[in-house]
């Protein structure tokens, strides 16, 4: 694709801290290369602001290659911006053209309070994982990888679910701020493998209980989560989670 | 896990929605099938006899109570979910997502359901209340069965264009409600097998078009005097 530069208007959410009311600020950036990533464009703006003695815009990021799930930005009415199957850090400026106005907001969900500007507190996800998103393995020699036979289709489905990076875009997109796509990816990933067998029933029950405590909504299966998920986690995982939950509820001993 | 949790957690509440939703779908099949008897072109005899049968045995009475309980449970749970879910995002977005990624009717289930509810109140008042609780004209068919003339009541009711339009609005709301609700109910109940999901999606679309369309044709054919 042809390289070009552009001048843009940015409307960015600024909020000093958790308590601050916050508001949108408008910035203009010029000579932005179409080859830059979206976050690099923010770096350019922030550097200028530091030079001008202003407080730079706080945003989360770490790997900048779509694997850590930190870069939570809601861009022009879509989590992670206009491209499909990409994170904000993988979004490139060639998605925009000269003269565009871009509105950038933080994830909005009461379970993800804004800490500063575009940074939200996603520790609710950590607590959900702590509640059951693990398997217990005895220490000792590593087991031969081929010792446990696993049906190919189950392995593939499990690996696809394991691709979830916990970014929270599903919550940001959902009209109910439901975290079920995330939970269903974590539950499916383990429920489909023999290694996840021992804690299968308690896992789903405990994770849902924690999710409800954290203040996420329930699922109306609108599909908005699946549409914005950078890892394209299929929504059928949510149906599988429902089945796991129903099965645990009907058959657990206590 | 306590039994109550199975129906009160966020996933459990959706089990209630899904179960009541599927029950209401089954009811619609019976209802539309029975009402289709108005097109028998026999002066309403088959329809009146069938409608009479539906109220004549104790089994039917029990099913009727079950139906009312199901509708009430569906509606109460729906509003509870709707209100709880709305409270999960106190500050909304400047630029809403709109139709990026979801169909409008999947996001407006609460409003579509509310329209259906308005329709239901009028509908129950129009037919169920007179037939069950009030004095009604009767007809006698050979060999001597006397039944309520619900067919006559339908013909009378649907001379009013405003009622016909209200019924059409009810049918359109039901169509969109089911367009999302049919497949969503099965997802809520944990059907995740892709082969079944494709099947259910297909049946769901067909059902959501055919059944409300058949219902809509009833007041229309009465109003236009297509049936005698
Ligand atoms: C004959 C009438 C009705 C039928 C056949 C019907 C059917 C359904 C079905 C199948 C679902 C999907 C359940 C799920 O996703 O698990 C549903 C959901 C829903 N219904 Fe109904 N419904 C009817 C009447 C109503 C009424 C009167 C209301 C409201 C006052 C209502 C409100 C809702 C809402 C809000 C949902 C979405 C719940 C959610 O996914 O969070 N419905 N309905
Ligand atoms: S399911 Fe997708 S959108 Fe949700 S947290 Fe995981 S990667 Fe992000
Ligand atoms: S910064 Fe790691 S996924 Fe975007």
PDB file of N, CA and C in Angstrom, chain A residues 12 38-43 46 57-61 64 69-82 86-89 91 102-107 118-120 167 169 172, chain B residues 93:
ATOM      1  N   UNK A  12      -9.906  12.720  23.150  1.00  0.00           N
ATOM      2  CA  UNK A  12      -9.438  11.685  24.074  1.00  0.00           C
ATOM      3  C   UNK A  12     -10.012  11.917  25.467  1.00  0.00           C
ATOM      4  N   UNK A  38      -1.196   2.560  15.958  1.00  0.00           N
ATOM      5  CA  UNK A  38      -2.067   3.504  16.670  1.00  0.00           C
ATOM      6  C   UNK A  38      -1.388   4.011  17.942  1.00  0.00           C
ATOM      7  N   UNK A  39      -0.712   3.091  18.644  1.00  0.00           N
ATOM      8  CA  UNK A  39      -0.046   3.505  19.887  1.00  0.00           C
ATOM      9  C   UNK A  39       1.149   4.409  19.605  1.00  0.00           C
ATOM     10  N   UNK A  40       1.845   4.190  18.479  1.00  0.00           N
ATOM     11  CA  UNK A  40       2.963   5.081  18.127  1.00  0.00           C
ATOM     12  C   UNK A  40       2.468   6.497  17.877  1.00  0.00           C
ATOM     13  N   UNK A  41       1.268   6.590  17.301  1.00  0.00           N
ATOM     14  CA  UNK A  41       0.670   7.911  17.106  1.00  0.00           C
ATOM     15  C   UNK A  41       0.479   8.580  18.466  1.00  0.00           C
ATOM     16  N   UNK A  42       0.017   7.789  19.466  1.00  0.00           N
ATOM     17  CA  UNK A  42      -0.124   8.331  20.819  1.00  0.00           C
ATOM     18  C   UNK A  42       1.236   8.711  21.414  1.00  0.00           C
ATOM     19  N   UNK A  43       2.270   7.907  21.098  1.00  0.00           N
ATOM     20  CA  UNK A  43       3.619   8.239  21.583  1.00  0.00           C
ATOM     21  C   UNK A  43       4.050   9.606  21.055  1.00  0.00           C
ATOM     22  N   UNK A  46       2.167  12.226  22.936  1.00  0.00           N
ATOM     23  CA  UNK A  46       2.631  12.329  24.323  1.00  0.00           C
ATOM     24  C   UNK A  46       3.992  13.011  24.423  1.00  0.00           C
ATOM     25  N   UNK A  57      -0.919  11.607  28.039  1.00  0.00           N
ATOM     26  CA  UNK A  57      -2.120  10.766  28.174  1.00  0.00           C
ATOM     27  C   UNK A  57      -1.706   9.374  28.654  1.00  0.00           C
ATOM     28  N   UNK A  58      -2.313   8.935  29.768  1.00  0.00           N
ATOM     29  CA  UNK A  58      -1.981   7.607  30.285  1.00  0.00           C
ATOM     30  C   UNK A  58      -2.767   6.551  29.517  1.00  0.00           C
ATOM     31  N   UNK A  59      -2.044   5.530  29.010  1.00  0.00           N
ATOM     32  CA  UNK A  59      -2.733   4.382  28.395  1.00  0.00           C
ATOM     33  C   UNK A  59      -1.936   3.122  28.691  1.00  0.00           C
ATOM     34  N   UNK A  60      -2.643   1.998  28.743  1.00  0.00           N
ATOM     35  CA  UNK A  60      -2.003   0.717  29.047  1.00  0.00           C
ATOM     36  C   UNK A  60      -1.408   0.103  27.796  1.00  0.00           C
ATOM     37  N   UNK A  61      -0.233  -0.514  27.911  1.00  0.00           N
ATOM     38  CA  UNK A  61       0.369  -1.240  26.794  1.00  0.00           C
ATOM     39  C   UNK A  61       1.547  -2.002  27.346  1.00  0.00           C
ATOM     40  N   UNK A  64       2.895  -4.775  22.701  1.00  0.00           N
ATOM     41  CA  UNK A  64       2.671  -4.106  21.413  1.00  0.00           C
ATOM     42  C   UNK A  64       2.722  -5.073  20.237  1.00  0.00           C
ATOM     43  N   UNK A  69      -2.615  -8.211  25.922  1.00  0.00           N
ATOM     44  CA  UNK A  69      -3.997  -7.816  26.209  1.00  0.00           C
ATOM     45  C   UNK A  69      -4.142  -6.542  27.020  1.00  0.00           C
ATOM     46  N   UNK A  70      -3.087  -5.738  27.072  1.00  0.00           N
ATOM     47  CA  UNK A  70      -3.145  -4.528  27.895  1.00  0.00           C
ATOM     48  C   UNK A  70      -3.811  -3.338  27.202  1.00  0.00           C
ATOM     49  N   UNK A  71      -3.659  -3.236  25.901  1.00  0.00           N
ATOM     50  CA  UNK A  71      -3.957  -1.983  25.201  1.00  0.00           C
ATOM     51  C   UNK A  71      -5.455  -1.745  25.017  1.00  0.00           C
ATOM     52  N   UNK A  72      -6.107  -1.366  26.104  1.00  0.00           N
ATOM     53  CA  UNK A  72      -7.560  -1.213  26.083  1.00  0.00           C
ATOM     54  C   UNK A  72      -7.971   0.173  25.612  1.00  0.00           C
ATOM     55  N   UNK A  73      -8.301   0.307  24.352  1.00  0.00           N
ATOM     56  CA  UNK A  73      -8.817   1.590  23.863  1.00  0.00           C
ATOM     57  C   UNK A  73     -10.079   1.345  23.047  1.00  0.00           C
ATOM     58  N   UNK A  74     -11.070   2.160  23.319  1.00  0.00           N
ATOM     59  CA  UNK A  74     -12.343   2.093  22.591  1.00  0.00           C
ATOM     60  C   UNK A  74     -12.304   3.209  21.559  1.00  0.00           C
ATOM     61  N   UNK A  75     -12.103   2.837  20.291  1.00  0.00           N
ATOM     62  CA  UNK A  75     -11.781   3.801  19.243  1.00  0.00           C
ATOM     63  C   UNK A  75     -12.945   3.948  18.257  1.00  0.00           C
ATOM     64  N   UNK A  76     -13.454   5.160  18.129  1.00  0.00           N
ATOM     65  CA  UNK A  76     -14.563   5.439  17.214  1.00  0.00           C
ATOM     66  C   UNK A  76     -15.706   4.426  17.338  1.00  0.00           C
ATOM     67  N   UNK A  77     -16.101   4.187  18.573  1.00  0.00           N
ATOM     68  CA  UNK A  77     -17.263   3.330  18.793  1.00  0.00           C
ATOM     69  C   UNK A  77     -17.009   1.852  18.656  1.00  0.00           C
ATOM     70  N   UNK A  78     -15.753   1.413  18.820  1.00  0.00           N
ATOM     71  CA  UNK A  78     -15.468  -0.024  18.746  1.00  0.00           C
ATOM     72  C   UNK A  78     -14.229  -0.345  19.571  1.00  0.00           C
ATOM     73  N   UNK A  79     -14.315  -1.348  20.455  1.00  0.00           N
ATOM     74  CA  UNK A  79     -13.114  -1.718  21.207  1.00  0.00           C
ATOM     75  C   UNK A  79     -12.015  -2.173  20.246  1.00  0.00           C
ATOM     76  N   UNK A  80     -10.801  -1.722  20.454  1.00  0.00           N
ATOM     77  CA  UNK A  80      -9.639  -2.030  19.609  1.00  0.00           C
ATOM     78  C   UNK A  80      -9.741  -1.438  18.195  1.00  0.00           C
ATOM     79  N   UNK A  81     -10.688  -0.542  17.979  1.00  0.00           N
ATOM     80  CA  UNK A  81     -10.732   0.157  16.700  1.00  0.00           C
ATOM     81  C   UNK A  81     -11.400  -0.604  15.573  1.00  0.00           C
ATOM     82  N   UNK A  82     -11.284  -0.073  14.346  1.00  0.00           N
ATOM     83  CA  UNK A  82     -12.102  -0.553  13.232  1.00  0.00           C
ATOM     84  C   UNK A  82     -11.711  -1.914  12.648  1.00  0.00           C
ATOM     85  N   UNK A  86      -7.894  -7.799  15.639  1.00  0.00           N
ATOM     86  CA  UNK A  86      -6.629  -7.160  16.029  1.00  0.00           C
ATOM     87  C   UNK A  86      -6.803  -6.408  17.336  1.00  0.00           C
ATOM     88  N   UNK A  87      -5.698  -6.243  18.046  1.00  0.00           N
ATOM     89  CA  UNK A  87      -5.704  -5.412  19.245  1.00  0.00           C
ATOM     90  C   UNK A  87      -5.367  -3.978  18.830  1.00  0.00           C
ATOM     91  N   UNK A  88      -5.541  -3.042  19.773  1.00  0.00           N
ATOM     92  CA  UNK A  88      -5.232  -1.640  19.493  1.00  0.00           C
ATOM     93  C   UNK A  88      -3.782  -1.479  19.033  1.00  0.00           C
ATOM     94  N   UNK A  89      -2.878  -2.221  19.662  1.00  0.00           N
ATOM     95  CA  UNK A  89      -1.460  -2.066  19.307  1.00  0.00           C
ATOM     96  C   UNK A  89      -1.171  -2.582  17.894  1.00  0.00           C
ATOM     97  N   UNK A  91      -3.345  -2.179  15.460  1.00  0.00           N
ATOM     98  CA  UNK A  91      -4.071  -1.297  14.547  1.00  0.00           C
ATOM     99  C   UNK A  91      -3.067  -0.302  13.953  1.00  0.00           C
ATOM    100  N   UNK A 102     -10.815  11.202  15.443  1.00  0.00           N
ATOM    101  CA  UNK A 102     -10.859   9.903  16.115  1.00  0.00           C
ATOM    102  C   UNK A 102     -11.204  10.112  17.586  1.00  0.00           C
ATOM    103  N   UNK A 103     -12.257   9.444  18.035  1.00  0.00           N
ATOM    104  CA  UNK A 103     -12.663   9.553  19.437  1.00  0.00           C
ATOM    105  C   UNK A 103     -12.130   8.333  20.182  1.00  0.00           C
ATOM    106  N   UNK A 104     -11.362   8.572  21.247  1.00  0.00           N
ATOM    107  CA  UNK A 104     -10.758   7.470  22.001  1.00  0.00           C
ATOM    108  C   UNK A 104     -11.260   7.496  23.442  1.00  0.00           C
ATOM    109  N   UNK A 105     -11.891   6.385  23.846  1.00  0.00           N
ATOM    110  CA  UNK A 105     -12.467   6.294  25.194  1.00  0.00           C
ATOM    111  C   UNK A 105     -11.895   5.080  25.912  1.00  0.00           C
ATOM    112  N   UNK A 106     -11.949   5.100  27.235  1.00  0.00           N
ATOM    113  CA  UNK A 106     -11.532   3.897  27.976  1.00  0.00           C
ATOM    114  C   UNK A 106     -12.634   2.839  27.915  1.00  0.00           C
ATOM    115  N   UNK A 107     -12.323   1.575  28.275  1.00  0.00           N
ATOM    116  CA  UNK A 107     -13.379   0.563  28.439  1.00  0.00           C
ATOM    117  C   UNK A 107     -14.374   1.131  29.430  1.00  0.00           C
ATOM    118  N   UNK A 118      -7.033   6.680  29.911  1.00  0.00           N
ATOM    119  CA  UNK A 118      -7.537   5.519  29.192  1.00  0.00           C
ATOM    120  C   UNK A 118      -7.217   4.204  29.915  1.00  0.00           C
ATOM    121  N   UNK A 119      -6.662   4.317  31.109  1.00  0.00           N
ATOM    122  CA  UNK A 119      -6.268   3.112  31.850  1.00  0.00           C
ATOM    123  C   UNK A 119      -7.403   2.670  32.769  1.00  0.00           C
ATOM    124  N   UNK A 120      -7.818   1.411  32.624  1.00  0.00           N
ATOM    125  CA  UNK A 120      -8.838   0.894  33.533  1.00  0.00           C
ATOM    126  C   UNK A 120      -8.249  -0.230  34.386  1.00  0.00           C
ATOM    127  N   UNK A 167      -8.111  -9.326  27.399  1.00  0.00           N
ATOM    128  CA  UNK A 167      -8.028  -7.887  27.148  1.00  0.00           C
ATOM    129  C   UNK A 167      -9.249  -7.129  27.657  1.00  0.00           C
ATOM    130  N   UNK A 169     -12.062  -6.606  25.903  1.00  0.00           N
ATOM    131  CA  UNK A 169     -12.839  -5.956  24.846  1.00  0.00           C
ATOM    132  C   UNK A 169     -14.263  -6.493  24.805  1.00  0.00           C
ATOM    133  N   UNK A 172     -16.191  -4.579  27.218  1.00  0.00           N
ATOM    134  CA  UNK A 172     -16.362  -3.209  26.731  1.00  0.00           C
ATOM    135  C   UNK A 172     -17.432  -3.131  25.645  1.00  0.00           C
TER     136      UNK A 172
ATOM    137  N   UNK B  93     -20.777   5.290  26.486  1.00  0.00           N
ATOM    138  CA  UNK B  93     -19.787   5.736  25.499  1.00  0.00           C
ATOM    139  C   UNK B  93     -20.267   6.987  24.776  1.00  0.00           C
TER     140      UNK B  93
END
